[in-house]
Amino acid sequence: MNPVHVQAILFDFDGVLVDSEPIRFTAGARALGEIGEALTWECFMRLWLGRTDEAGLRDLLGSRYEAEGTRVAARRNALYEERMDEVPAFDDSLRLIRRLPDEIRLAVATGSRRMEVEHILGHLGLSHHFQAIVTAEDYARAKPAPDPFLTAARRLEVPPASCLVLEDSAAGVAAAHAAGMPVVAVDRGRGAVGLDRATWTVASLDELDLTSAGEVVVRTTRTSRAS
């Protein structure tokens, strides 16, 4: 296996950098319940996780999306905004950021809205770590399209192949592959599917390191797809 060298790391936001998904799920389930639609954790993980509200709700609501989708998204976002200050960072992500070489550039690339991301990063005191923040407003096509990650690479002025993506959803893993980027999937045991397509799959970002030369080092027994 040839070593993988990178110049930048692109963090997915929800579920990788911050532990927002339980609150997002609760807000989404309540908003959908108000129009008589149920949302299970499995459906949330499969259809909404890692995607924009529009992309997720189109799949969840089907023919009802045109009539109900905008209202459900607005209600879900309002409920989520009430609890944004409760969202914590994942400790393993903070440890990774602290031990990365200074030369490695960092970005957030997410399907979440800018106001959410900037508010939470600011509340947690993390904004200064990231040279680029790419949110749902910044690209045309949501994950699994490569647009979020390609946009982040352009803003960092780093070639796509020199970016390492950190993800926790099948849509995110597919988007990284479409962008031509190696990807580490973080499987936090919450039922995410499709993570086995990642270059590496880890249970914690404590298993990931970068050398001073930008070589990716993954301490895991799981299969790597790097070559």
Coordinates of N, CA, C and O in Angstrom, one line a residue, residues 77-166:
N77 N -35.6 23.6 11.9 CA -34.5 24.5 12.2 C -34.7 25.4 13.3 O -33.8 25.7 14.1
A78 N -36.0 25.9 13.5 CA -36.3 26.7 14.6 C -36.1 25.9 16.0 O -35.6 26.4 16.9
L79 N -36.6 24.7 15.9 CA -36.4 23.8 17.1 C -35.0 23.6 17.4 O -34.5 23.6 18.6
Y80 N -34.2 23.3 16.4 CA -32.8 23.1 16.6 C -32.0 24.3 17.1 O -31.2 24.2 18.0
E81 N -32.4 25.5 16.6 CA -31.7 26.7 17.0 C -31.9 27.0 18.5 O -31.0 27.5 19.1
E82 N -33.0 26.5 19.1 CA -33.3 26.7 20.5 C -32.3 26.0 21.3 O -32.1 26.3 22.5
R83 N -31.7 24.9 20.8 CA -30.8 24.1 21.6 C -29.3 24.1 21.1 O -28.5 23.2 21.5
M84 N -29.0 25.0 20.2 CA -27.6 24.9 19.6 C -26.5 25.1 20.6 O -25.4 24.5 20.5
D85 N -26.8 25.8 21.7 CA -25.8 26.0 22.7 C -25.5 24.7 23.6 O -24.6 24.7 24.3
E86 N -26.4 23.7 23.4 CA -26.2 22.4 24.0 C -25.3 21.5 23.3 O -24.9 20.5 23.8
V87 N -24.9 21.9 22.0 CA -24.2 21.0 21.2 C -22.7 21.0 21.6 O -22.0 22.0 21.6
P88 N -22.1 19.8 22.0 CA -20.7 19.7 22.4 C -19.8 19.3 21.2 O -20.3 18.7 20.2
A89 N -18.6 19.6 21.3 CA -17.6 19.0 20.4 C -17.2 17.6 20.8 O -17.3 17.3 22.0
F90 N -16.9 16.8 19.9 CA -16.4 15.5 20.2 C -14.9 15.6 20.7 O -14.1 16.3 20.1
D91 N -14.6 15.0 21.9 CA -13.3 15.1 22.4 C -12.2 14.6 21.5 O -11.1 15.1 21.5
D92 N -12.5 13.5 20.8 CA -11.5 12.9 19.9 C -11.1 13.9 18.7 O -10.0 14.0 18.3
S93 N -12.1 14.6 18.3 CA -11.9 15.6 17.2 C -11.0 16.8 17.8 O -10.1 17.3 17.1
L94 N -11.3 17.2 19.0 CA -10.4 18.3 19.6 C -9.0 17.8 19.8 O -8.1 18.5 19.5
R95 N -8.8 16.5 20.2 CA -7.5 16.0 20.4 C -6.8 15.9 19.1 O -5.6 16.2 19.0
L96 N -7.5 15.5 18.0 CA -6.9 15.5 16.7 C -6.4 16.9 16.2 O -5.3 17.0 15.8
I97 N -7.3 17.8 16.4 CA -6.9 19.2 15.9 C -5.6 19.7 16.7 O -4.7 20.3 16.1
R98 N -5.6 19.4 18.0 CA -4.4 19.8 18.7 C -3.1 19.2 18.3 O -2.0 19.8 18.5
R99 N -3.2 17.9 17.8 CA -1.9 17.3 17.5 C -1.5 17.3 16.0 O -0.5 16.8 15.7
L100 N -2.3 17.9 15.2 CA -2.0 18.0 13.8 C -0.8 18.9 13.6 O -0.6 20.0 14.3
P101 N 0.0 18.6 12.6 CA 1.1 19.5 12.2 C 0.6 20.9 11.9 O -0.5 21.1 11.3
D102 N 1.3 22.0 12.2 CA 0.9 23.3 11.9 C 0.7 23.6 10.4 O -0.1 24.5 10.1
E103 N 1.4 22.9 9.6 CA 1.3 23.1 8.1 C -0.1 22.6 7.5 O -0.4 23.0 6.4
I104 N -0.8 21.8 8.2 CA -2.0 21.2 7.7 C -3.1 22.2 7.8 O -3.4 22.8 8.9
R105 N -3.8 22.5 6.6 CA -4.9 23.4 6.6 C -6.2 22.7 6.9 O -6.3 21.5 6.6
L106 N -7.1 23.4 7.5 CA -8.4 22.8 8.0 C -9.6 23.5 7.5 O -9.6 24.7 7.3
A107 N -10.6 22.7 7.1 CA -11.9 23.3 6.7 C -13.0 22.5 7.3 O -12.9 21.3 7.6
V108 N -14.2 23.1 7.4 CA -15.4 22.4 7.6 C -16.2 22.3 6.3 O -16.2 23.3 5.5
A109 N -16.7 21.2 5.9 CA -17.5 21.0 4.7 C -18.8 20.3 5.1 O -18.7 19.1 5.4
T110 N -19.9 20.9 5.1 CA -21.1 20.4 5.7 C -22.4 20.7 4.9 O -22.4 21.7 4.1
G111 N -23.4 20.0 5.1 CA -24.8 20.3 4.6 C -25.6 21.2 5.5 O -26.7 21.5 5.2
S112 N -25.0 21.6 6.6 CA -25.7 22.4 7.6 C -25.7 23.9 7.1 O -24.8 24.3 6.3
R113 N -26.5 24.7 7.7 CA -26.6 26.1 7.4 C -25.4 26.9 8.0 O -25.0 26.5 9.1
R114 N -25.0 28.0 7.4 CA -23.9 28.7 7.9 C -24.2 29.3 9.3 O -23.3 29.3 10.1
M115 N -25.4 29.8 9.5 CA -25.6 30.4 10.8 C -25.5 29.4 12.0 O -25.0 29.7 13.0
E116 N -25.9 28.1 11.7 CA -25.7 27.1 12.7 C -24.2 26.8 13.0 O -23.8 26.7 14.1
V117 N -23.5 26.6 11.9 CA -22.1 26.2 12.0 C -21.3 27.3 12.7 O -20.5 27.1 13.6
E118 N -21.5 28.5 12.2 CA -20.7 29.6 12.8 C -21.1 29.9 14.3 O -20.2 30.2 15.1
H119 N -22.4 29.7 14.6 CA -22.8 29.9 16.0 C -22.2 28.9 16.9 O -21.6 29.2 17.9
I120 N -22.2 27.6 16.5 CA -21.7 26.5 17.3 C -20.2 26.6 17.4 O -19.6 26.5 18.5
L121 N -19.5 26.9 16.3 CA -18.1 27.0 16.4 C -17.7 28.2 17.3 O -16.7 28.0 18.1
G122 N -18.4 29.3 17.2 CA -18.1 30.4 18.0 C -18.3 30.1 19.5 O -17.5 30.5 20.4
H123 N -19.5 29.5 19.8 CA -19.8 29.1 21.1 C -18.8 28.2 21.8 O -18.4 28.3 23.0
L124 N -18.2 27.3 20.9 CA -17.2 26.3 21.4 C -15.8 26.9 21.4 O -14.9 26.2 21.9
G125 N -15.6 28.0 20.8 CA -14.3 28.6 20.7 C -13.4 27.9 19.7 O -12.2 27.9 19.9
L126 N -14.0 27.4 18.6 CA -13.2 26.6 17.6 C -13.0 27.3 16.3 O -12.3 26.8 15.4
S127 N -13.6 28.5 16.1 CA -13.6 29.1 14.7 C -12.2 29.3 14.2 O -12.0 29.1 13.0
H128 N -11.3 29.7 15.1 CA -10.0 30.1 14.6 C -9.2 28.9 14.0 O -8.1 29.2 13.4
H129 N -9.6 27.7 14.3 CA -8.8 26.6 13.8 C -9.0 26.4 12.3 O -8.2 25.7 11.6
F130 N -10.1 26.9 11.7 CA -10.5 26.6 10.3 C -10.2 27.7 9.3 O -10.7 28.8 9.5
Q131 N -9.5 27.4 8.3 CA -9.2 28.4 7.2 C -10.4 28.5 6.2 O -10.4 29.5 5.4
A132 N -11.3 27.6 6.2 CA -12.5 27.7 5.3 C -13.6 27.0 6.0 O -13.5 26.0 6.7
I133 N -14.8 27.6 5.8 CA -16.1 27.0 6.3 C -17.0 26.9 5.1 O -17.4 28.0 4.6
V134 N -17.4 25.7 4.7 CA -18.3 25.5 3.5 C -19.6 25.0 4.0 O -19.6 23.9 4.7
T135 N -20.7 25.7 3.8 CA -22.0 25.3 4.3 C -23.0 25.1 3.1 O -22.6 25.3 2.0
A136 N -24.2 24.8 3.5 CA -25.2 24.5 2.5 C -25.4 25.6 1.5 O -25.9 25.4 0.3
E137 N -25.2 26.8 1.9 CA -25.4 28.0 1.0 C -24.3 28.2 -0.1 O -24.4 29.0 -1.0
D138 N -23.2 27.4 0.0 CA -22.0 27.6 -0.8 C -21.8 26.8 -2.0 O -20.8 26.9 -2.7
Y139 N -22.8 25.9 -2.3 CA -22.6 25.0 -3.4 C -24.0 24.6 -4.0 O -25.0 24.8 -3.3
A140 N -24.0 24.1 -5.2 CA -25.3 23.8 -5.9 C -25.8 22.4 -5.5 O -27.0 22.2 -5.4
R141 N -24.9 21.4 -5.4 CA -25.4 20.0 -5.2 C -24.9 19.5 -3.9 O -23.7 19.6 -3.6
A142 N -25.8 18.9 -3.1 CA -25.5 18.4 -1.8 C -24.8 17.0 -1.9 O -24.8 16.3 -3.0
K143 N -24.1 16.6 -0.9 CA -23.6 15.2 -0.8 C -24.7 14.3 -1.1 O -25.8 14.5 -0.6
P144 N -24.5 13.2 -1.9 CA -23.2 12.6 -2.3 C -22.5 13.2 -3.4 O -21.5 12.6 -3.9
A145 N -23.0 14.3 -4.0 CA -22.2 15.0 -5.0 C -20.9 15.6 -4.3 O -20.9 15.8 -3.1
P146 N -19.9 15.8 -5.1 CA -18.6 16.2 -4.6 C -18.5 17.7 -4.2 O -17.5 18.2 -3.7
D147 N -19.5 18.5 -4.6 CA -19.4 19.9 -4.5 C -18.9 20.5 -3.2 O -18.1 21.4 -3.2
P148 N -19.4 20.0 -2.0 CA -19.0 20.6 -0.7 C -17.5 20.5 -0.6 O -16.8 21.4 -0.2
F149 N -16.9 19.3 -0.9 CA -15.5 19.1 -0.7 C -14.6 19.8 -1.7 O -13.6 20.3 -1.4
L150 N -15.1 19.8 -3.0 CA -14.4 20.6 -4.0 C -14.3 22.1 -3.7 O -13.3 22.7 -4.0
T151 N -15.4 22.6 -3.2 CA -15.5 24.0 -2.8 C -14.5 24.3 -1.7 O -13.8 25.3 -1.7
A152 N -14.4 23.4 -0.7 CA -13.5 23.6 0.4 C -12.0 23.5 -0.1 O -11.2 24.3 0.3
A153 N -11.7 22.6 -1.0 CA -10.4 22.5 -1.6 C -10.0 23.8 -2.3 O -8.9 24.3 -2.2
R154 N -10.9 24.3 -3.1 CA -10.6 25.6 -3.8 C -10.3 26.7 -2.8 O -9.4 27.5 -3.0
R155 N -11.1 26.8 -1.8 CA -11.0 27.9 -0.8 C -9.7 27.7 -0.1 O -9.1 28.8 0.3
L156 N -9.2 26.5 0.2 CA -8.0 26.3 0.8 C -6.8 26.4 -0.1 O -5.6 26.4 0.3
E157 N -7.1 26.4 -1.4 CA -6.0 26.4 -2.5 C -5.1 25.2 -2.3 O -3.9 25.2 -2.4
V158 N -5.8 24.0 -2.2 CA -5.1 22.7 -2.1 C -5.7 21.8 -3.1 O -7.0 21.7 -3.3
P159 N -4.9 21.0 -3.8 CA -5.5 20.1 -4.8 C -6.4 19.0 -4.1 O -6.1 18.6 -3.0
P160 N -7.5 18.7 -4.8 CA -8.4 17.7 -4.1 C -7.7 16.4 -3.6 O -8.0 16.0 -2.5
A161 N -6.8 15.9 -4.4 CA -6.2 14.6 -4.0 C -5.3 14.8 -2.8 O -4.9 13.8 -2.1
S162 N -5.0 16.0 -2.4 CA -4.2 16.3 -1.2 C -5.1 16.7 0.0 O -4.5 17.1 1.0
C163 N -6.4 16.4 -0.1 CA -7.3 16.7 1.0 C -7.7 15.3 1.6 O -8.1 14.4 0.9
L164 N -7.8 15.3 2.9 CA -8.3 14.1 3.6 C -9.6 14.5 4.2 O -9.8 15.5 5.0
V165 N -10.7 13.7 3.9 CA -12.0 14.0 4.4 C -12.3 13.1 5.6 O -11.9 12.0 5.7
L166 N -13.0 13.7 6.6 CA -13.4 13.0 7.8 C -14.9 13.0 7.8 O -15.6 14.1 7.8

